[in-house]
Tab-separated table of C-alpha atoms and ligand atoms in Angstrom:
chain	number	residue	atom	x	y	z
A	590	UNK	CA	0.000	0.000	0.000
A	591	UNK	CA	1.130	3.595	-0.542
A	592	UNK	CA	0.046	6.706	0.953
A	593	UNK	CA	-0.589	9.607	-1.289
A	594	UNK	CA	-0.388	13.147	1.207
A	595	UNK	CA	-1.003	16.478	-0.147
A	596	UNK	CA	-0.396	18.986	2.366
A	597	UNK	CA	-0.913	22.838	2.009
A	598	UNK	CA	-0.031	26.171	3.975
A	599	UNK	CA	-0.075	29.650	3.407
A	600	UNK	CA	2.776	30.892	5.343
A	601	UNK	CA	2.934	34.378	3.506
A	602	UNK	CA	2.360	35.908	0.440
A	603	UNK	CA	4.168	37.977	-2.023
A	604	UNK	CA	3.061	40.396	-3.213
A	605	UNK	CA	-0.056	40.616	-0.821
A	606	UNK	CA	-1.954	37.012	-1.236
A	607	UNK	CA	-0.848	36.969	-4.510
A	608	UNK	CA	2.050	34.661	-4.663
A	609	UNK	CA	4.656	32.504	-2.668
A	610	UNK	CA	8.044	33.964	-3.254
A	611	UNK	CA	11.034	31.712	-4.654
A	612	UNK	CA	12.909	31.353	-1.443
A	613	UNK	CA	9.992	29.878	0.336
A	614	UNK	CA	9.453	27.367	-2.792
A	615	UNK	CA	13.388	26.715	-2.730
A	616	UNK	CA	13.507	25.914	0.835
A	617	UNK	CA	10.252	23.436	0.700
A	618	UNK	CA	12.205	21.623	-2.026
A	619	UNK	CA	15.200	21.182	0.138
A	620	UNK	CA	13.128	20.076	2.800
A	621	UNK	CA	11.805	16.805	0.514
A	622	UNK	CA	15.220	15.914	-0.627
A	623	UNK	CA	16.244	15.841	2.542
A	624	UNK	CA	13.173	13.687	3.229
A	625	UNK	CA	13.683	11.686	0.449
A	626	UNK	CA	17.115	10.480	0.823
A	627	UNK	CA	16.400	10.101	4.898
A	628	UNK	CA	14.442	7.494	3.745
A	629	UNK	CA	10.741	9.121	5.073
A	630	UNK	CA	9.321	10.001	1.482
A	631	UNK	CA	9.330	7.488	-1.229
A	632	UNK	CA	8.788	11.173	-3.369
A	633	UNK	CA	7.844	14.292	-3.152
A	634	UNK	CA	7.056	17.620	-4.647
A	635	UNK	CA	6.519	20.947	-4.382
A	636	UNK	CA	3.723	23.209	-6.094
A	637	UNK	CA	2.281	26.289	-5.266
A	638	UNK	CA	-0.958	27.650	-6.238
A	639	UNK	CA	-1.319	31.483	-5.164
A	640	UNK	CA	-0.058	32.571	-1.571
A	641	UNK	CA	-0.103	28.698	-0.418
A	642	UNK	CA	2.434	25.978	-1.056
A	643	UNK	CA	2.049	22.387	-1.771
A	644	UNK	CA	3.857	19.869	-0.391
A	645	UNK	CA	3.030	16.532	-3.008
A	646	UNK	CA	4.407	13.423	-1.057
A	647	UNK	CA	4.058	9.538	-1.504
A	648	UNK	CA	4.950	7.582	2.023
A	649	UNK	CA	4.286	4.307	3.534
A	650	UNK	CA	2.812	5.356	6.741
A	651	UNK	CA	-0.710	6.204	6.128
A	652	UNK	CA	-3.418	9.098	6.145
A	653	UNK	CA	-2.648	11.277	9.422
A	654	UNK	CA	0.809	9.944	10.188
A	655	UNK	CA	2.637	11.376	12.888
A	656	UNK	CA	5.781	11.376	10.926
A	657	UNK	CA	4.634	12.316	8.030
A	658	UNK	CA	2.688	15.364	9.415
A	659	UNK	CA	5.446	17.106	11.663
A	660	UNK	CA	7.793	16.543	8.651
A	661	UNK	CA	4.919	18.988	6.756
A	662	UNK	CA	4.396	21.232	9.812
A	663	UNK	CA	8.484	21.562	10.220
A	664	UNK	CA	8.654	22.583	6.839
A	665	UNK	CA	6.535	24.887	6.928
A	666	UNK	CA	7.943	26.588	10.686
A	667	UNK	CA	10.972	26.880	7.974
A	668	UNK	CA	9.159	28.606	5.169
A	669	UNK	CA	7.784	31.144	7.884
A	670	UNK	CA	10.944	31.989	9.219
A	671	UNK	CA	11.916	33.159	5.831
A	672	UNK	CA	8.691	34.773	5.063
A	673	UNK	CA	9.319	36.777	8.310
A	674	UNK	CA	12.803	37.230	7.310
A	675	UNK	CA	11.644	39.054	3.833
A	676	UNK	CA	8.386	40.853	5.669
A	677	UNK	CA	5.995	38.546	3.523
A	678	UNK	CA	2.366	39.383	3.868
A	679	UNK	CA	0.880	37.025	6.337
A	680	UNK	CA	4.129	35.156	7.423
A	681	UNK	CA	3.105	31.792	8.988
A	682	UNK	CA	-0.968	32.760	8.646
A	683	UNK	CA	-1.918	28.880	8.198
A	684	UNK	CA	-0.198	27.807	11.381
A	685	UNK	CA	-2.763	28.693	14.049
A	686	UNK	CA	-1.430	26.545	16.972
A	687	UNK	CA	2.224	27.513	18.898
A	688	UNK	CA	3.364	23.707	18.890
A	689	UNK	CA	3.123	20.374	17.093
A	690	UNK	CA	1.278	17.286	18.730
A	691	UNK	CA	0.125	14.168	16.980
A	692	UNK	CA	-1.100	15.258	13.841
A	693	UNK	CA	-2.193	18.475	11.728
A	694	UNK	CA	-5.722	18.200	12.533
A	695	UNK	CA	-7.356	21.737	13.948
A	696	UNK	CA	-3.503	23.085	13.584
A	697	UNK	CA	-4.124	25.077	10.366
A	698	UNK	CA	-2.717	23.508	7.419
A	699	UNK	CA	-4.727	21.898	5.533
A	700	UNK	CA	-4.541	18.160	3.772
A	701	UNK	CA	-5.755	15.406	1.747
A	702	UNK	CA	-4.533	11.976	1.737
A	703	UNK	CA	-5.350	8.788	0.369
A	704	UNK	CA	-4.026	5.033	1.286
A	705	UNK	CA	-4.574	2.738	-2.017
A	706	UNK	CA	-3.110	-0.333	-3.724
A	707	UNK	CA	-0.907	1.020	-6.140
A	708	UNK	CA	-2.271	-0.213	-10.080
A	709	UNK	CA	0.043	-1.374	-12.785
A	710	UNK	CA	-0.777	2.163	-14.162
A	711	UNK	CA	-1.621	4.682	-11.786
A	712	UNK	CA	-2.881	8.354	-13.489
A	713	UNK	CA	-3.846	10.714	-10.004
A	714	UNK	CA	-4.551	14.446	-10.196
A	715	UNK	CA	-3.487	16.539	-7.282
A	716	UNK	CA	-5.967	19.921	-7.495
A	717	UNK	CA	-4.586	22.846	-5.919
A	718	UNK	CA	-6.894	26.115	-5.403
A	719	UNK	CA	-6.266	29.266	-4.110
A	720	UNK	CA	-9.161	32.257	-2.523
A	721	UNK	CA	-11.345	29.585	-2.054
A	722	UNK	CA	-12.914	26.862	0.785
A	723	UNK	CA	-13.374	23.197	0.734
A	724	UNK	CA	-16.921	23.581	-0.757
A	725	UNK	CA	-15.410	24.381	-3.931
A	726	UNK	CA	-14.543	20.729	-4.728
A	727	UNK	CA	-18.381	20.130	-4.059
A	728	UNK	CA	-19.823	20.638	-8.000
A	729	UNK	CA	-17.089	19.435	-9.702
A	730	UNK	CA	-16.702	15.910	-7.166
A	731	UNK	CA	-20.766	15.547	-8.261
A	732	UNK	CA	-20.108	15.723	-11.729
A	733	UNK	CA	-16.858	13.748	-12.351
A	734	UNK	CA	-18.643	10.882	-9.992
A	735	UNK	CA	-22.341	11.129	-10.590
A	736	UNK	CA	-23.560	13.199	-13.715
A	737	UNK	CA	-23.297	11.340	-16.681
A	738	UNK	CA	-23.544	14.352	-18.950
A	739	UNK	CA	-19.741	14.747	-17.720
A	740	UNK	CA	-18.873	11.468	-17.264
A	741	UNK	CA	-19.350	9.317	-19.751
A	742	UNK	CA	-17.718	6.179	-18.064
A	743	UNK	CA	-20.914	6.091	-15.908
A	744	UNK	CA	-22.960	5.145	-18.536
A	745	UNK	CA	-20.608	3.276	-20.856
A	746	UNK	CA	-17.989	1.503	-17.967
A	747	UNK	CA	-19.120	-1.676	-16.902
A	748	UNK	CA	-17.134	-0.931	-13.562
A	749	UNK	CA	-18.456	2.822	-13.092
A	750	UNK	CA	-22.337	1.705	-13.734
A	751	UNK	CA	-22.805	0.544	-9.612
A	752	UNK	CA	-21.557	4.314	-8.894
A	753	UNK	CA	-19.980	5.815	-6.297
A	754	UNK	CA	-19.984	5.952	-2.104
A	755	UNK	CA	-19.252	9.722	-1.378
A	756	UNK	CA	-18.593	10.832	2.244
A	757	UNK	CA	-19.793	14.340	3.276
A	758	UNK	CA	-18.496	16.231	6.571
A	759	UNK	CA	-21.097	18.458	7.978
A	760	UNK	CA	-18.532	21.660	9.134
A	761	UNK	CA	-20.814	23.029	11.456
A	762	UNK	CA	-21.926	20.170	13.972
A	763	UNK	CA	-18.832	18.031	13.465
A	764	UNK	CA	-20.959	14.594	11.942
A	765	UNK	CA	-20.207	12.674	8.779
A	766	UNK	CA	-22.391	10.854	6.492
A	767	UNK	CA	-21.912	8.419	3.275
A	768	UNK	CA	-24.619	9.071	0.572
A	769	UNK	CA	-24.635	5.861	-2.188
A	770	UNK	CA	-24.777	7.487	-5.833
A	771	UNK	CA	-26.802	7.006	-7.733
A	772	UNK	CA	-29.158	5.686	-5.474
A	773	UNK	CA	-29.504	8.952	-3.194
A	774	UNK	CA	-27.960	11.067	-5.495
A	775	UNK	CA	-31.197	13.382	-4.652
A	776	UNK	CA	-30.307	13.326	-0.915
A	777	UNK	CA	-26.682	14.582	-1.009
A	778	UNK	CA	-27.126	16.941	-3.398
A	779	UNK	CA	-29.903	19.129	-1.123
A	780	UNK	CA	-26.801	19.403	1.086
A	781	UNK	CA	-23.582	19.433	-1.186
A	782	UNK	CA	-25.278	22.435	-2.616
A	783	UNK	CA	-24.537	24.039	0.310
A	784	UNK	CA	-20.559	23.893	0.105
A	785	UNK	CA	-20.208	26.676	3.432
A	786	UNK	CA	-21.243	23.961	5.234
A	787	UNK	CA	-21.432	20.723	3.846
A	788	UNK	CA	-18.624	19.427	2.249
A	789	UNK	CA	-17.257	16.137	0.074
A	790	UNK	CA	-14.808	14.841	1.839
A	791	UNK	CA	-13.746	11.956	-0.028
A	792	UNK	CA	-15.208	9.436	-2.619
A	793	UNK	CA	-15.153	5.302	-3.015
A	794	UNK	CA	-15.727	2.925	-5.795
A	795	UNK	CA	-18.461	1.052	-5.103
A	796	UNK	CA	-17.681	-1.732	-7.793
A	797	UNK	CA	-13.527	-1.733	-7.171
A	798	UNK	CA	-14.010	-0.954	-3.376
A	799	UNK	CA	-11.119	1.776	-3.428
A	800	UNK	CA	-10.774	5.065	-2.729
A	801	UNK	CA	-11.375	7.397	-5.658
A	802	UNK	CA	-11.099	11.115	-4.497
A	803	UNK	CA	-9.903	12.645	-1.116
A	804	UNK	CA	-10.471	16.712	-0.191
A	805	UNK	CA	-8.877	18.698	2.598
A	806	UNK	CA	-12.198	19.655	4.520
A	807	UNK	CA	-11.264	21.805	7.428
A	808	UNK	CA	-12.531	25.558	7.656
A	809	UNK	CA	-9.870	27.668	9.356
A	810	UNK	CA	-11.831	29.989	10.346
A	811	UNK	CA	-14.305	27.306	12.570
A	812	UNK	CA	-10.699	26.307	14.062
A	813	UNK	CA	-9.407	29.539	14.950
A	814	UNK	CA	-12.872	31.832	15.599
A	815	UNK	CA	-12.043	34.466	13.843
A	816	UNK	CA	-10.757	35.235	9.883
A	817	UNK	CA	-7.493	34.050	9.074
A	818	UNK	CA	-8.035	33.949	5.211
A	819	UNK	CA	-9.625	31.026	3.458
A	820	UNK	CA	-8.514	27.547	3.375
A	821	UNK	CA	-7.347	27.249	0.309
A	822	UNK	CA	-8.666	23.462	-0.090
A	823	UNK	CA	-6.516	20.577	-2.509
A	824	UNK	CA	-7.826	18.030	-4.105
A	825	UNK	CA	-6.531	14.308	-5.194
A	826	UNK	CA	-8.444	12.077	-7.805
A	827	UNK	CA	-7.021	8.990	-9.071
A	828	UNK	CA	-8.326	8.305	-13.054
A	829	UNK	CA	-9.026	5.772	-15.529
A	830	UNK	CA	-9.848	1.344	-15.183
A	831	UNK	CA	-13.240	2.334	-13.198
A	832	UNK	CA	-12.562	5.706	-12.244
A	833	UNK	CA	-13.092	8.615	-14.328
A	834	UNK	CA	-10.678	9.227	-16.991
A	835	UNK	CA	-8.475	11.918	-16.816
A	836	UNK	CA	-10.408	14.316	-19.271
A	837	UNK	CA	-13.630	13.047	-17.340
A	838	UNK	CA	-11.992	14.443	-13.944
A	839	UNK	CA	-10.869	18.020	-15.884
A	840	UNK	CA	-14.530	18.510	-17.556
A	841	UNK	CA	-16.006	20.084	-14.608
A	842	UNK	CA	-13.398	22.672	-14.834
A	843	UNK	CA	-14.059	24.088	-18.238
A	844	UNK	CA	-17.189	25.700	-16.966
A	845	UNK	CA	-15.886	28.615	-14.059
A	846	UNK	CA	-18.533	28.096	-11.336
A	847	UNK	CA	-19.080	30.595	-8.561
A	848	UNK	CA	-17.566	29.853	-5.270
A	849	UNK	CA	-16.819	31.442	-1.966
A	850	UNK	CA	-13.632	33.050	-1.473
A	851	UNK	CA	-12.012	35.684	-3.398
A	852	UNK	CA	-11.274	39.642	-2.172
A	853	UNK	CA	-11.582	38.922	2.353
A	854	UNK	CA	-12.273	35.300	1.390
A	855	UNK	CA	-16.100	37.556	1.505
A	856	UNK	CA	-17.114	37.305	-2.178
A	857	UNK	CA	-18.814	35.018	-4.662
A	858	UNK	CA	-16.384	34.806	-7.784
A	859	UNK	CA	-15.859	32.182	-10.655
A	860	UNK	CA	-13.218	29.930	-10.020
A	861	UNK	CA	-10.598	29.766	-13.221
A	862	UNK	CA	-8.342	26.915	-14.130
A	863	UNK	CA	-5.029	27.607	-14.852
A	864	UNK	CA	-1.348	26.396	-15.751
A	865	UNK	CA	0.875	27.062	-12.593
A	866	UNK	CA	2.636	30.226	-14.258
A	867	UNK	CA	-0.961	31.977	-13.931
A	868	UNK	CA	-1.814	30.688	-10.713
A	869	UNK	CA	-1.428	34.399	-8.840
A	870	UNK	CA	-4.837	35.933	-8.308
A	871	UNK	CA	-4.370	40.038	-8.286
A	872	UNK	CA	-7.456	41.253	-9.200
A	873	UNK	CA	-9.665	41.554	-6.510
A	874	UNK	CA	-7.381	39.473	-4.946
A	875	UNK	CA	-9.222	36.763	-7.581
A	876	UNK	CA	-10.572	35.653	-9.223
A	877	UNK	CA	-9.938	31.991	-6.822
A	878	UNK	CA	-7.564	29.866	-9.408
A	879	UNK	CA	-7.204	26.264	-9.955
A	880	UNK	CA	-4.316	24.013	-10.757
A	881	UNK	CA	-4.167	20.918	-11.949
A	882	UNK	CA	-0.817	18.761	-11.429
A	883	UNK	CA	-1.102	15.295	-13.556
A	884	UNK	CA	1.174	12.335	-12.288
A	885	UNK	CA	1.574	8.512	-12.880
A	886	UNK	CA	2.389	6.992	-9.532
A	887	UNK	CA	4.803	4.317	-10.088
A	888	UNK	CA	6.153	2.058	-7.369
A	889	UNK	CA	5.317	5.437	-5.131
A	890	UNK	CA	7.487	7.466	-7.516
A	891	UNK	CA	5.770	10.392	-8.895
A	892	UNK	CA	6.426	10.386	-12.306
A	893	UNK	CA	5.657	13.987	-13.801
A	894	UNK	CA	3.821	16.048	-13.536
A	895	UNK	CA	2.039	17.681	-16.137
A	896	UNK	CA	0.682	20.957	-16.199
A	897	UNK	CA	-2.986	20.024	-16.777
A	898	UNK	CA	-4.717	23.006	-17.617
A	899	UNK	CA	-1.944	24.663	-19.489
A	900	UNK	CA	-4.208	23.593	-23.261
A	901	UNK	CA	-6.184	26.382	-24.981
A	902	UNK	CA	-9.538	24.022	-24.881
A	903	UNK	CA	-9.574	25.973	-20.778
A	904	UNK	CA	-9.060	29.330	-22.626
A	905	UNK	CA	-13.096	29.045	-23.052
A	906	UNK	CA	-13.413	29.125	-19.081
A	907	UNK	CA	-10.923	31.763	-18.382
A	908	UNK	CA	-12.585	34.302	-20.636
A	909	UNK	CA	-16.048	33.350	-18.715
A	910	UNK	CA	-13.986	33.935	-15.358
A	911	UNK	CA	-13.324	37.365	-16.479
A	912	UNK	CA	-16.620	38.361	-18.019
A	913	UNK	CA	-18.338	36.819	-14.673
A	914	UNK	CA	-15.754	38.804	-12.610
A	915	UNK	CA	-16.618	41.938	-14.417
A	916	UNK	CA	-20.154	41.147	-13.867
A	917	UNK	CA	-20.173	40.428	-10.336
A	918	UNK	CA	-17.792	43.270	-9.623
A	919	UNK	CA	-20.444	45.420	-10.922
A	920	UNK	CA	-22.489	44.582	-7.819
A	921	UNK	CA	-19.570	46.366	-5.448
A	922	UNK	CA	-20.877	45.815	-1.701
A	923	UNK	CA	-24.227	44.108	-2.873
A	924	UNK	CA	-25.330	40.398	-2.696
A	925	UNK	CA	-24.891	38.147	-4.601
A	926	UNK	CA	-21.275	39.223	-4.937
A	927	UNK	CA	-20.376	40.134	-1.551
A	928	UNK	CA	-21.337	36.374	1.043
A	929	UNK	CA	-24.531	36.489	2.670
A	930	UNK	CA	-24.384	38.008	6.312
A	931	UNK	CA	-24.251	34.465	7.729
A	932	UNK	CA	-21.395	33.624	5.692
A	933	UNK	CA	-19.677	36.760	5.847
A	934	UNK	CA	-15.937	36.162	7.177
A	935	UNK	CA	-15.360	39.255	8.942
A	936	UNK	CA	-17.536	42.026	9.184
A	937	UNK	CA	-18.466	45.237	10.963
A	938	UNK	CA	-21.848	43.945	11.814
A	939	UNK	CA	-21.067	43.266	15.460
A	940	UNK	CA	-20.125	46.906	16.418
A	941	UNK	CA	-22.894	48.652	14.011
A	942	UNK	CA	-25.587	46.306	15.669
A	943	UNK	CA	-24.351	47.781	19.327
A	944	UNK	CA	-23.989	51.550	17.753
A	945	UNK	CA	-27.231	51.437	15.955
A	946	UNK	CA	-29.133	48.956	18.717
A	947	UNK	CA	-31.323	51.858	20.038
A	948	UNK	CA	-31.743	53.787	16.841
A	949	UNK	CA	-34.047	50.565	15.470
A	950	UNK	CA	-37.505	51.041	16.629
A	951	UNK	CA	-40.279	48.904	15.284
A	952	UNK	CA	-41.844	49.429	12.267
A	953	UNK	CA	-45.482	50.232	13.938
A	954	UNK	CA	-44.295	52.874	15.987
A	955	UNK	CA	-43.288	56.181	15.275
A	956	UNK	CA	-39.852	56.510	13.509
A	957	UNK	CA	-37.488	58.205	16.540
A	958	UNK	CA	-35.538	60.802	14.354
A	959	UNK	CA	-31.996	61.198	16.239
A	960	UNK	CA	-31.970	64.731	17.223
A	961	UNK	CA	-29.119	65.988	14.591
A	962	UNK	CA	-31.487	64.889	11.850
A	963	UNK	CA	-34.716	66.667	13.068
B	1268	13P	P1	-6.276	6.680	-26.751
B	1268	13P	O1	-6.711	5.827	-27.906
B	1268	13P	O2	-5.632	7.985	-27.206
B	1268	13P	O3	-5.433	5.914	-25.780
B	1268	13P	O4	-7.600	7.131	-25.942
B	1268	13P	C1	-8.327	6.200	-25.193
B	1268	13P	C2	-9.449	6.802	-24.436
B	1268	13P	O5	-10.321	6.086	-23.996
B	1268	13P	C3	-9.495	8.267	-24.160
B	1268	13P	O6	-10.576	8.621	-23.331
B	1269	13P	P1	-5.617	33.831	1.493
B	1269	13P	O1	-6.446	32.861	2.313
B	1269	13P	O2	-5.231	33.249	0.174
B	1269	13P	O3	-4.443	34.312	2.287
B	1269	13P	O4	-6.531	35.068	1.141
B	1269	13P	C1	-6.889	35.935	2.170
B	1269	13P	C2	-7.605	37.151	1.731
B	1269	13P	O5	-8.259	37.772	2.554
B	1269	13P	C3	-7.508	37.601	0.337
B	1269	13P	O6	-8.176	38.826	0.124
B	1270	MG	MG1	-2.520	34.771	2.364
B	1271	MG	MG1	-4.236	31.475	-0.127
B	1272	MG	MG1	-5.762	30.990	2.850
């Protein structure tokens, strides 16, 4: 068995939320070749997609090993250092807790994993997203697993026909459920189409019995209380021989849906695919990007990868990411652009509700003009 670990951090930004600078990059790298030839990674590699970097590693220990965790949060203690060291925006903004202990769970970073049998040929797809939250994966997870317009290998693959076991973490009261797709495809998607709260947290075959897709699900902001940007989420599908094909597990992505995230991690804003070299968000600190790293896993090597959506036939959903962009920008503070109140991840609410509390009168009685207004 090998362990496939994708673990992300933002520990600061340059310029802004924009990017990670080189050095930070450079010393992640150094990090997994010294991890490497220590014998701890089989492989590993680094990625970044906007302000937060990815560190790609294949093990032998399992999801939410020790080892392999403090080894990630270590790492990325280092990366802050230097971010601090060059006054990045942000420095260490992922890492909410003062020490390591166990595992990275509630600590900040975020992470996907997946323990599988490795396959003669083994195509996975590590997704990488920036000014966005866990959600995001919700619509495109539905249709690579259980909407045949998209995936064709439901309909035509004798070992996709049974469908699909996906498990979905309810954020707010801490519970899990699996849904069986197709069968209560109806069910899941009344709550998947409410990514704030209910997210896909992984997905099974139910004819092969393995694990297809795995999400990083946590919300930082329901660990830490308060904003700390947005989580950033990554995403790992393994493709083809009863899984969706490769091109089935991209589809989703040439249409730029609206998700959470963007300028505050407070707006609505289409999410755009593109090759790592674009993966900076600037405008409006958006719109949230997506990156697609394609690798063939061979005897836990990772052999690649390739630069998935860096092909023209995603040019289509970049120009709709900037027409909706212009479009929703049009809409300045106004809904549907700017989050719902409820969703809202910081906002002045709390002090206007105390300034304005006696001003609010109800509608029946008289209106109590304040006395500089009379
Ligand atoms: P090739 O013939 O190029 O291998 O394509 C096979 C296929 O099924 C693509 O979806
Ligand atoms: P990040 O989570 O990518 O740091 O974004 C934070 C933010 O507020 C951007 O406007
Ligand atoms: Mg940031
Ligand atoms: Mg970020
Ligand atoms: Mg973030």
């Amino acid at each position: 068995m090998i362990t496939l670990s994708v673990i992300k951090a933002d520990t600061g930004g340059f310029v802004g939320h924009s990017a990670v600078h080189p050095r930070l990059t450079a010393e992640a790298r150094r990090e997994i070749e010294r991890a490497k030839s220590s014998g701890l990674l089989v492989d590993g590699h680094v990625e970044s997609c906007g302000d937060d970097i990815s560190l790609i590693m294949t093990h032998t220990y399992g999801p939410e090993a020790g080892l392999i965790h403090s080894f990630a949060w270590d790492t990325f203690q280092a990366t802050t250092h230097i971010a601090k060291d060059l006054g990045l925006y942000g420095a260490g903004q992922d890492l909410l807790s003062d020490a390591f202990s166990g595992n990275l769970r509630g600590m900040g970073p975020g992470y996907a994993e997946m323990e599988f049998e490795e396959r003669p040929s083994e195509p996975v797809l590590c997704f990488l997203a920036d000014k966005t939250e866990p959600g995001a994966w919700n619509l495109p997870l539905y249709k690579m697993f259980a909407d045949p317009s998209n995936t064709a290998g439901l309909v035509i693959d004798e070992k996709m026909h049974a469908g699909f076991a996906f498990e979905v973490y309810d954020l707010c009261e801490d519970r899990r459920i699996v849904f069986d797709c197709p069968a209560e495809l109806y069910d899941m998607l009344m709550y998947i189409g409410a990514p704030a709260r209910y997210v896909v947290h992984g997905v099974r075959s139910k004819t092969l019995g393995t694990t297809a897709a795995a999400t990083s699900t946590q919300r930082l902001s329901l660990i830490a209380g308060r904003y700390v940007g947005k989580d950033d989420p990554v995403m790992i599908v393994r493709c083809q021989s009863g899984l969706p094909a490769v091109g089935e597990a991209l589809e989703p992505f040439a249409f730029a849906y609206s998700v959470a995230g963007c300028m505050r991690g407070s707006h609505h804003a289409p999410i755009m695919p593109v090759p790592v070299g674009q993966a900076h968000p600037s405008r409006f600190d958006g719109p949230p990007r997506v990156v697609a790293l394609g690798f063939q896993i061979k005897d836990g090597r990772l052999v690649g990868p390739r630069d998935m959506f860096d092909d023209p036939a995603f040019d289509g959903a970049r120009r709709q990411a900037t027409e909706v962009m212009d479009y929703l920008r049009r809409h300045g503070p106004f809904e549907p652009h700017r989050l719902p109140l409820e969703d809202l991840e910081y906002t002045t609410m709390a002090s206007l509700t105390r300034r304005l509390s006696h001003r609010w009168t109800p509608i029946t009685t008289e209106v109590a003009t304040p006395a500089g207004l009379r």
